[in-house]
Every structure is written in structure tokens, then in C-alpha cells.
Coordinates of C-alpha atoms and ligand atoms in Angstrom, one line a residue:
L1 CA -49.7 38.6 44.7
I2 CA -46.1 38.3 43.7
E3 CA -45.5 41.0 41.1
A4 CA -41.8 41.1 40.5
V5 CA -38.6 39.4 41.7
D6 CA -35.3 41.3 41.6
A7 CA -31.8 40.1 42.5
R8 CA -28.3 41.4 42.7
E9 CA -24.8 40.4 43.7
I10 CA -23.7 41.8 47.2
L11 CA -20.9 40.9 49.5
D12 CA -20.8 38.7 52.6
S13 CA -18.7 39.1 55.8
R14 CA -15.6 37.5 54.2
G15 CA -15.8 39.8 51.2
N16 CA -17.2 37.1 48.9
P17 CA -20.1 37.7 46.6
T18 CA -23.5 36.5 47.6
V19 CA -27.1 36.7 46.3
E20 CA -29.6 39.3 47.5
V21 CA -33.3 39.1 46.4
D22 CA -36.2 41.5 46.5
V23 CA -39.7 40.3 46.1
L24 CA -42.3 42.9 45.3
L25 CA -46.0 42.3 45.9
S26 CA -48.9 43.9 44.2
D27 CA -49.9 45.7 47.4
G28 CA -46.6 47.5 47.3
T29 CA -44.8 45.6 50.0
V30 CA -41.3 44.3 49.5
G31 CA -39.3 41.5 51.1
R32 CA -35.6 41.4 50.9
A33 CA -33.3 38.5 51.8
A34 CA -29.5 37.8 51.6
V35 CA -27.9 34.4 51.4
P36 CA -25.1 33.2 53.8
S37 CA -22.2 30.9 52.8
G38 CA -20.1 28.3 54.7
A39 CA -16.4 27.5 54.8
S40 CA -16.5 24.1 56.4
T41 CA -19.3 22.9 54.2
G42 CA -20.7 19.4 54.3
A43 CA -20.5 17.2 51.1
F44 CA -24.2 16.6 51.2
E45 CA -25.3 20.3 51.3
A46 CA -27.4 21.8 48.5
Y47 CA -25.3 23.2 45.7
E48 CA -24.0 26.7 45.9
L49 CA -23.7 28.1 42.4
R50 CA -20.6 30.2 41.7
D51 CA -19.5 31.6 38.4
G52 CA -16.1 30.1 38.2
D53 CA -15.0 33.1 36.2
S54 CA -11.4 33.8 37.4
E55 CA -11.6 37.3 36.1
R56 CA -14.0 38.3 38.8
Y57 CA -13.8 37.8 42.6
L58 CA -11.4 34.8 42.2
G59 CA -14.1 32.8 40.5
K60 CA -16.6 33.4 43.3
G61 CA -19.0 35.7 41.6
V62 CA -22.7 34.8 41.7
R63 CA -23.9 36.4 38.5
K64 CA -25.2 33.1 37.2
A65 CA -27.3 32.6 40.3
V66 CA -28.6 36.2 40.1
D67 CA -29.5 35.6 36.4
A68 CA -31.3 32.4 37.4
V69 CA -33.4 34.4 39.8
L70 CA -34.2 37.0 37.2
D71 CA -34.8 34.7 34.2
Q72 CA -36.1 31.4 35.7
L73 CA -37.2 31.6 39.4
G74 CA -39.0 35.0 39.3
P75 CA -41.1 34.0 36.3
A76 CA -41.9 30.7 37.9
I77 CA -43.6 32.3 40.9
E78 CA -45.0 35.5 39.6
G79 CA -48.8 35.7 40.2
F80 CA -48.6 33.4 43.3
E81 CA -50.1 34.5 46.6
A82 CA -47.0 35.3 48.7
S83 CA -48.5 33.4 51.7
E84 CA -48.4 30.1 49.7
Q85 CA -44.8 29.5 50.8
R86 CA -45.1 25.7 50.4
L87 CA -46.4 25.9 46.8
I88 CA -43.8 28.6 45.9
D89 CA -40.9 26.5 47.3
Q90 CA -42.2 23.5 45.3
A91 CA -42.3 25.6 42.2
L92 CA -38.7 26.8 42.9
I93 CA -37.5 23.2 43.4
E94 CA -39.2 22.2 40.2
A95 CA -37.8 25.1 38.2
D96 CA -34.4 23.8 39.2
G97 CA -35.3 20.1 38.6
S98 CA -32.3 18.5 40.3
D99 CA -31.9 16.6 43.6
N100 CA -29.5 19.1 45.2
K101 CA -30.5 22.4 43.5
K102 CA -27.4 22.3 41.3
N103 CA -29.0 23.8 38.1
V104 CA -30.0 27.2 39.3
G105 CA -28.1 27.0 42.7
A106 CA -29.4 26.7 46.2
N107 CA -28.2 30.3 46.8
A108 CA -30.6 31.5 44.1
I109 CA -33.5 29.5 45.4
L110 CA -33.0 30.4 49.0
G111 CA -32.8 34.1 48.3
V112 CA -36.2 33.9 46.7
S113 CA -37.7 31.6 49.2
L114 CA -36.7 33.8 52.2
A115 CA -37.6 37.1 50.4
V116 CA -41.1 35.7 49.7
A117 CA -41.7 35.0 53.4
K118 CA -40.5 38.5 54.4
A119 CA -42.8 40.1 51.8
A120 CA -45.7 38.0 53.0
A121 CA -45.0 38.9 56.6
D122 CA -44.9 42.6 55.7
S123 CA -48.0 42.4 53.7
A124 CA -49.8 40.8 56.6
D125 CA -48.4 43.5 58.8
L126 CA -46.7 41.0 61.1
P127 CA -43.2 40.6 62.4
L128 CA -41.5 37.7 60.6
F129 CA -41.3 35.5 63.7
R130 CA -45.0 35.9 64.2
Y131 CA -45.9 35.4 60.6
L132 CA -43.9 32.2 60.5
G133 CA -44.7 30.9 63.9
G134 CA -48.2 32.1 64.6
P135 CA -49.6 33.0 68.0
N136 CA -47.5 30.2 69.7
A137 CA -44.1 31.7 68.8
H138 CA -42.8 32.9 72.1
V139 CA -39.6 31.0 73.1
L140 CA -36.4 33.1 73.1
P141 CA -33.4 30.8 72.3
V142 CA -30.3 30.2 74.4
P143 CA -27.4 31.6 72.4
Q144 CA -24.3 29.6 71.7
L145 CA -21.6 32.3 71.5
N146 CA -18.6 31.1 69.6
V147 CA -15.9 33.0 71.3
I148 CA -12.8 31.0 70.3
N149 CA -12.4 30.2 66.6
G150 CA -10.1 27.4 65.3
G151 CA -10.2 24.9 62.5
A152 CA -11.2 26.2 59.1
H153 CA -12.3 29.6 60.6
A154 CA -8.9 30.7 61.9
D155 CA -5.2 30.4 60.8
T156 CA -4.1 28.7 64.0
N157 CA -3.1 25.3 65.3
V158 CA -6.4 24.7 67.2
D159 CA -8.2 21.6 65.6
I160 CA -11.7 22.2 67.1
Q161 CA -13.4 24.9 65.0
E162 CA -15.7 26.5 67.7
F163 CA -15.7 26.9 71.4
F164 CA -19.0 28.3 72.7
L165 CA -20.3 30.0 75.9
V166 CA -23.8 28.9 76.6
P167 CA -25.4 31.2 79.2
L168 CA -28.3 28.9 80.0
G169 CA -28.9 29.9 83.6
A170 CA -30.2 33.4 82.9
E171 CA -33.8 34.4 83.4
T172 CA -34.2 36.1 80.0
F173 CA -32.6 36.3 76.6
S174 CA -31.2 39.8 77.2
E175 CA -29.7 38.7 80.5
S176 CA -28.2 35.6 78.9
L177 CA -26.7 37.7 76.1
R178 CA -25.2 40.2 78.6
W179 CA -23.6 37.3 80.6
G180 CA -22.1 36.0 77.4
V181 CA -20.8 39.5 76.4
E182 CA -19.3 40.2 79.8
T183 CA -17.5 36.8 79.7
Y184 CA -16.3 37.6 76.2
H185 CA -14.7 40.8 77.4
A186 CA -13.2 38.9 80.4
L187 CA -11.8 36.4 77.9
K188 CA -10.2 39.2 75.9
A189 CA -8.5 40.6 79.0
E190 CA -7.3 37.2 79.9
L191 CA -5.8 36.6 76.5
K192 CA -4.1 40.0 76.6
S193 CA -2.6 39.3 80.1
K194 CA -1.2 36.0 78.8
G195 CA 0.3 37.6 75.8
L196 CA -2.0 35.8 73.4
T197 CA -3.4 37.5 70.3
T198 CA -6.9 39.0 70.5
G199 CA -7.4 39.0 66.7
L200 CA -10.8 37.7 65.6
G201 CA -11.7 34.6 63.4
D202 CA -14.5 34.5 60.9
E203 CA -17.3 34.3 63.4
G204 CA -16.0 37.0 65.8
G205 CA -14.3 34.8 68.3
F206 CA -10.7 35.2 69.3
A207 CA -8.2 33.1 67.4
P208 CA -5.1 32.4 69.5
D209 CA -2.5 29.7 68.9
L210 CA -2.9 27.3 71.9
P211 CA -1.0 24.3 73.2
S212 CA -4.1 22.1 73.0
N213 CA -7.8 22.0 72.5
R214 CA -8.3 21.6 76.3
A215 CA -6.4 24.9 76.7
A216 CA -9.2 26.7 75.0
L217 CA -11.7 25.2 77.3
D218 CA -9.5 26.2 80.3
L219 CA -9.5 29.8 79.0
L220 CA -13.3 29.7 78.9
M221 CA -13.6 28.4 82.4
E222 CA -11.3 31.1 83.7
A223 CA -13.2 33.8 81.8
I224 CA -16.5 32.6 83.2
D225 CA -15.1 32.7 86.7
T226 CA -13.4 36.2 86.3
A227 CA -16.7 37.6 84.9
G228 CA -18.4 36.5 88.1
F229 CA -20.4 33.6 86.9
R230 CA -20.7 29.9 88.0
A231 CA -19.5 27.5 85.3
G232 CA -22.2 25.0 84.5
T233 CA -24.9 26.6 86.5
D234 CA -24.9 30.1 84.9
I235 CA -22.8 29.5 81.8
A236 CA -22.0 26.1 80.3
V237 CA -19.7 25.5 77.4
G238 CA -20.0 23.8 74.0
L239 CA -18.0 22.7 71.0
D240 CA -18.3 22.5 67.2
V241 CA -15.6 20.0 66.5
A242 CA -16.3 20.2 62.7
S243 CA -14.4 16.8 62.6
T244 CA -15.2 16.2 58.9
E245 CA -12.4 18.7 58.3
F246 CA -9.7 16.6 59.9
F247 CA -11.0 13.1 58.9
H248 CA -9.0 11.6 56.0
D249 CA -8.8 8.0 54.8
G250 CA -10.6 6.7 57.8
V251 CA -8.6 8.4 60.5
Y252 CA -9.1 11.6 62.5
R253 CA -5.9 13.7 62.5
F254 CA -6.3 15.4 65.9
E255 CA -3.6 17.2 68.0
G256 CA -0.9 15.7 65.7
K257 CA -2.1 12.1 66.2
D258 CA -4.1 9.6 64.1
L259 CA -7.2 8.7 66.1
S260 CA -10.1 6.3 65.5
A261 CA -13.7 7.1 66.2
A262 CA -13.4 5.1 69.4
D263 CA -10.4 7.2 70.5
L264 CA -12.3 10.4 69.9
I265 CA -15.3 9.1 71.8
A266 CA -13.1 8.4 74.8
Y267 CA -11.6 11.9 74.5
Y268 CA -15.1 13.4 74.6
G269 CA -16.0 11.3 77.5
Q270 CA -13.1 12.7 79.4
L271 CA -14.0 16.3 78.4
L272 CA -17.5 15.6 79.8
D273 CA -16.0 14.6 83.1
D274 CA -13.8 17.7 83.3
Y275 CA -16.0 20.5 81.9
P276 CA -19.6 21.6 82.0
L277 CA -20.0 20.6 78.3
V278 CA -23.6 20.9 77.2
T279 CA -23.4 20.4 73.4
I280 CA -20.9 18.9 70.9
E281 CA -21.5 19.5 67.2
D282 CA -20.1 17.3 64.5
P283 CA -18.1 15.2 66.9
L284 CA -17.5 12.7 64.1
A285 CA -17.3 12.9 60.4
E286 CA -20.3 13.3 58.0
D287 CA -20.1 9.7 56.8
D288 CA -19.0 8.0 60.0
W289 CA -22.4 6.5 60.8
E290 CA -21.0 3.5 62.7
G291 CA -18.9 5.8 64.8
Y292 CA -22.0 7.9 65.5
E293 CA -24.0 4.9 66.6
Q294 CA -21.4 4.0 69.1
L295 CA -21.0 7.6 70.2
T296 CA -24.7 8.1 70.7
R297 CA -25.0 4.9 72.7
E298 CA -22.2 5.9 75.0
L299 CA -22.7 9.6 75.4
G300 CA -26.1 10.5 74.0
R301 CA -27.8 10.5 77.3
A302 CA -25.3 12.9 78.8
V303 CA -24.8 15.5 76.2
Q304 CA -26.4 17.1 73.1
L305 CA -24.8 15.6 70.0
V306 CA -25.5 17.9 67.1
G307 CA -25.4 16.9 63.4
D308 CA -24.4 19.7 61.1
D309 CA -22.4 18.2 58.2
L310 CA -24.0 14.9 59.1
F311 CA -27.6 16.1 58.5
V312 CA -27.2 19.2 56.4
T313 CA -30.7 20.4 57.4
N314 CA -32.0 17.7 55.1
P315 CA -35.2 16.0 56.4
K316 CA -34.1 12.8 54.5
R317 CA -30.7 12.5 56.2
L318 CA -32.3 13.4 59.5
A319 CA -34.9 10.7 59.1
Q320 CA -32.0 8.2 58.5
G321 CA -30.3 9.4 61.6
I322 CA -33.4 9.1 63.8
E323 CA -33.9 5.5 62.5
R324 CA -30.3 4.6 63.3
H325 CA -30.3 6.4 66.7
V326 CA -27.5 8.7 65.6
A327 CA -26.9 12.0 67.4
N328 CA -29.8 13.7 69.2
S329 CA -29.9 17.2 67.7
I330 CA -29.8 18.9 64.3
L331 CA -28.0 22.1 63.3
V332 CA -30.3 24.1 61.1
K333 CA -28.8 26.2 58.3
V334 CA -31.2 27.6 55.7
N335 CA -28.7 27.5 52.9
Q336 CA -27.7 23.9 53.5
I337 CA -31.1 22.8 52.1
G338 CA -32.1 25.9 50.2
T339 CA -35.8 26.6 50.9
L340 CA -37.7 27.8 53.9
T341 CA -40.3 24.9 53.6
E342 CA -37.6 22.2 53.8
T343 CA -35.9 24.0 56.7
L344 CA -39.2 24.1 58.7
D345 CA -39.8 20.4 57.8
A346 CA -36.4 19.5 59.2
V347 CA -37.1 21.4 62.4
A348 CA -40.6 19.8 62.8
L349 CA -39.2 16.3 62.2
A350 CA -36.5 16.8 64.8
Q351 CA -39.0 18.2 67.3
R352 CA -41.5 15.3 67.0
S353 CA -38.6 12.8 67.2
G354 CA -37.1 14.0 70.5
Y355 CA -34.2 15.7 68.8
T356 CA -33.4 19.3 69.6
A357 CA -32.9 21.9 66.8
V358 CA -30.3 24.6 66.8
L359 CA -30.8 27.5 64.4
S360 CA -27.5 28.6 62.9
H361 CA -25.7 31.2 60.9
R362 CA -22.8 30.4 58.5
S363 CA -19.3 31.5 58.8
G364 CA -19.9 33.8 55.8
E365 CA -22.9 36.0 56.8
T366 CA -24.7 39.2 55.9
E367 CA -26.8 41.7 57.8
D368 CA -29.8 39.5 57.1
T369 CA -31.4 38.5 60.4
T370 CA -33.9 35.9 59.3
I371 CA -32.5 33.1 61.5
A372 CA -33.3 35.1 64.6
D373 CA -37.0 35.2 63.7
L374 CA -36.8 31.5 62.7
A375 CA -35.5 30.5 66.1
V376 CA -38.5 32.2 67.8
A377 CA -41.0 31.1 65.2
T378 CA -40.1 27.4 65.7
N379 CA -39.7 27.7 69.5
A380 CA -36.4 25.8 69.0
G381 CA -34.8 27.2 72.1
Q382 CA -31.3 27.4 70.7
I383 CA -29.4 29.6 68.3
K384 CA -25.8 29.6 67.2
T385 CA -24.7 32.9 65.7
G386 CA -21.2 33.7 66.6
A387 CA -19.4 35.9 69.1
P388 CA -20.9 39.2 70.2
A389 CA -18.6 41.0 67.8
R390 CA -18.7 41.8 64.0
S391 CA -22.0 43.3 63.0
E392 CA -23.2 40.4 60.8
R393 CA -23.2 38.3 64.1
V394 CA -24.5 41.0 66.4
A395 CA -27.3 41.8 64.0
K396 CA -28.9 38.5 64.9
Y397 CA -28.6 39.0 68.6
N398 CA -30.0 42.6 68.2
Q399 CA -33.0 41.2 66.3
L400 CA -33.6 38.8 69.2
L401 CA -33.5 41.7 71.6
R402 CA -36.2 43.4 69.5
I403 CA -38.3 40.3 69.4
E404 CA -38.0 39.9 73.2
E405 CA -39.2 43.5 73.5
E406 CA -42.1 42.9 71.1
L407 CA -43.2 39.8 73.0
A408 CA -42.9 41.5 76.3
D409 CA -44.4 39.4 79.1
A410 CA -45.3 36.6 76.6
A411 CA -41.6 35.9 76.0
V412 CA -40.2 32.8 77.6
F413 CA -36.4 32.2 77.7
A414 CA -35.6 28.6 76.9
G415 CA -32.8 28.4 79.5
R416 CA -31.8 25.0 80.8
S417 CA -34.9 23.4 79.5
A418 CA -33.4 23.7 76.0
F419 CA -30.9 21.1 77.0
P420 CA -32.9 18.1 78.4
R421 CA -29.8 15.9 78.6
F422 CA -27.6 18.3 80.6
R423 CA -27.0 17.6 84.3
A424 CA -24.4 19.7 85.9
Ligands
PGA1 P1 -19.5 27.0 58.2 O1 -19.3 26.8 59.7 O2 -20.6 28.0 58.0 O3 -18.2 27.4 57.7 O4 -19.9 25.6 57.7 C1 -20.3 26.8 60.7 C2 -20.4 25.5 61.3 O5 -19.6 24.5 61.0 O6 -21.3 25.2 62.1
ZN2 ZN1 -20.7 23.1 62.4

């Protein structure tokens, strides 16, 4: 039984405050969870409550959310059986009472929701992935390693926010990760030799100024080759365009030009011809449903089109997308929706609708590794959690290495099968 719920303000990887929650059960077990935070957030995300008190942390304090956990959410769930996640999440949503969790804050709710699951897992003496996924949890995800950071995650001229290495040709997760790491180091050497900066962006990727977005893809192709891998066969590449960030008044401001959705679609088509591109996230803006319909018609059979700002991990928005044949994959970020139950619902809806699901970190992260366990629990086959640098990113990869060890011969690496649309 849930006996007590405690919360505090801690810091995330950008030095901004965030919420950490401890849930104590009557058998003495404790679950602890910390909440991530985005920079290129979607307009339809659940509400992140910040104090707005300019005297503290430039207004970004989360004392109100912490107080909401202590005064409202904790009392609302004390006495519940910790394994009744669905009832608990419902009680949390009701305690808030709004559509988008704006009263107590999705950051308050999520901290409690995840800490409950961790306490319940501990109480059942199970690793989190096993507790959440049951005996069928066994698929290790292909990592999308974001090794070049642009857009809102870097102070450079590169429009596209993220360029990934996707080592899908490996036999195991640990081999895949090693391939990605070796290529990351090759990329660093290459940047140095070209006189480009090797400073890091928010997600641990390099953040050089470059003549074009294609130049970033060329750097990846060269690094894959230098590291001794076959582009496409061993390591594919991917993008998070985060195009909502450069969509204003109906036009996409890209590489200094004003583009229509059709222009961008043509651009992606050319990229698909020229690079082993396996996934494109947020290729169009969060409200550009017509553009998305055209894009999915034209390119949806050849590449994974991932809705991040478009779907915001919201089962209702995803259902709309499925009905309109928009995109074919969903990015899954626990704090976009704010409870574990709704997150699992979004993944389940995607999976039974022929959409893939990609478990994801935020650009502001903590040492919390829940998403690694969630990726295996759902057998989603894909995870996006940054470069293999900066401990808040690496923590997730390290947790997957532990899970792989725990599963031993039962572990299956998703590999190419995670990308049913990719032929290269
Ligand atoms: P965010 O970026 O956490 O800043 O939103 C990650 C993403 O866009 O996928
Ligand atoms: Zn994104």
C-alpha cells in the first residue's frame, strides 16, 4: 500500500529545476522518479507547471508542482495498492481536473505516476522492464544516437535539430551501441581535422556551424565509413527536423528560403535518394495535417515518419493521425502526456495500428532511466536518447546494457525489423 509520497526540486541537465518524487510503500520499498523537460516543446503537450517567480531560477522553479505533489496528489493516492497503476493514474488526473493537467502540472503528475511504478516493481522484486512488460518483455531497442545537434538545441546555423546514427545492422544491442560510439568518435576526429568545433549541444551531439543541412549528413556518411562500417547496411541515418520550430505564418523558413510543405516533401524525397535515411521525425509542423497527408502518401512507404510535436504522446491525437493516414510512427515522451498509463495506451494504439513507436528522452534530462525499461517493456524496438556522451544520456544506454545482461539468451535485438519500411 502507498504510505507516503514525498517530492523535491532538483536540477535537470540544463541546470533548470525539475520535480523528483519518492513513493514509500507500507512494506518499506521506495520508488523514485525524476521528470524530464523539453526545449522544442509541442503546443499540444500536457502543461509543465513552473513558478514564474523571477527571484528564483529565472522563473523556472517548480516549488508549486512540488507542493501539489505533497498537498494534493499524495493524499489522493495514499492507501492505494501500488500495482493499481491505472486507478492511481486516473486518481491523479481527477485530482488535477483539467484537460491538459494545467492545475497541478504534468510534471507533478508524471513524477508521482512513474515513482509509483518503480515502487511497485521493487515491491514485487522485479526489474522495472519486467514488472511493466511481463514475461514477454524481451526486445532490445535500436538506438537513434543524436550525434549532430542543431535547431533549438544548439547555437548554430543548422536548421534541422537532430542527426542520428541508427546502427540497425548489429546482432545485439551492445554491439549496436559500440558501433554507434565508434562512429561518434570517428565523427569527432573528422570535425577536428576539418577545423570545426567539437563542442556539444544539449543532447551530447556535436554542434558545428555548417554550410547546409546536407553537410551534416555528409559528415555522418564519412564518419560511418572511417569507423569501418557500411552505410545503410550496418548503420543508417535519421533526422529530427523539429520543423514546427521554423514554421511561421504558413511557411517553412529553411536554409534562408521560404518553403511550402510541398517543397519540403520534395527535399526529403531527394534526401531519401541520396542517403540511407531510415527515419524522419517532425518533417512538417504540428498543425500541418494537410501537408502530412501528402507527405505520407508520397513517402510513407519508403521511410519512417515520426510524429513528435504532431502527436505529443496523446492517444487522441494519434487516433486522429491514424484515421487520416498521417505519419506512420509516434515518438513517445512520458512528460508530453504526463502519466504512465496514457503513455502505455499511446504505444499500444500505435502497435495495433501498424505504427511504430520510438521511446524518447527530452533535451532536458536527469539520471532517471525509466525510458530504457519502458522501451523493453513495450518491445517497441526503438529508443532515442541522445549521443553517447553526457551522463544523463549515457545513463539510459547503460541501463539497456544491464537489461540485456539480465535477459541473457532471451534478449532479442530489434535490428532492421524495427524499421519495416526501410529498404537499403
Ligand atoms: P525536446 O527535443 O525535448 O527539446 O522537445 C527532443 C525532440 O524534439 O525530440
Ligand atoms: Zn522531436
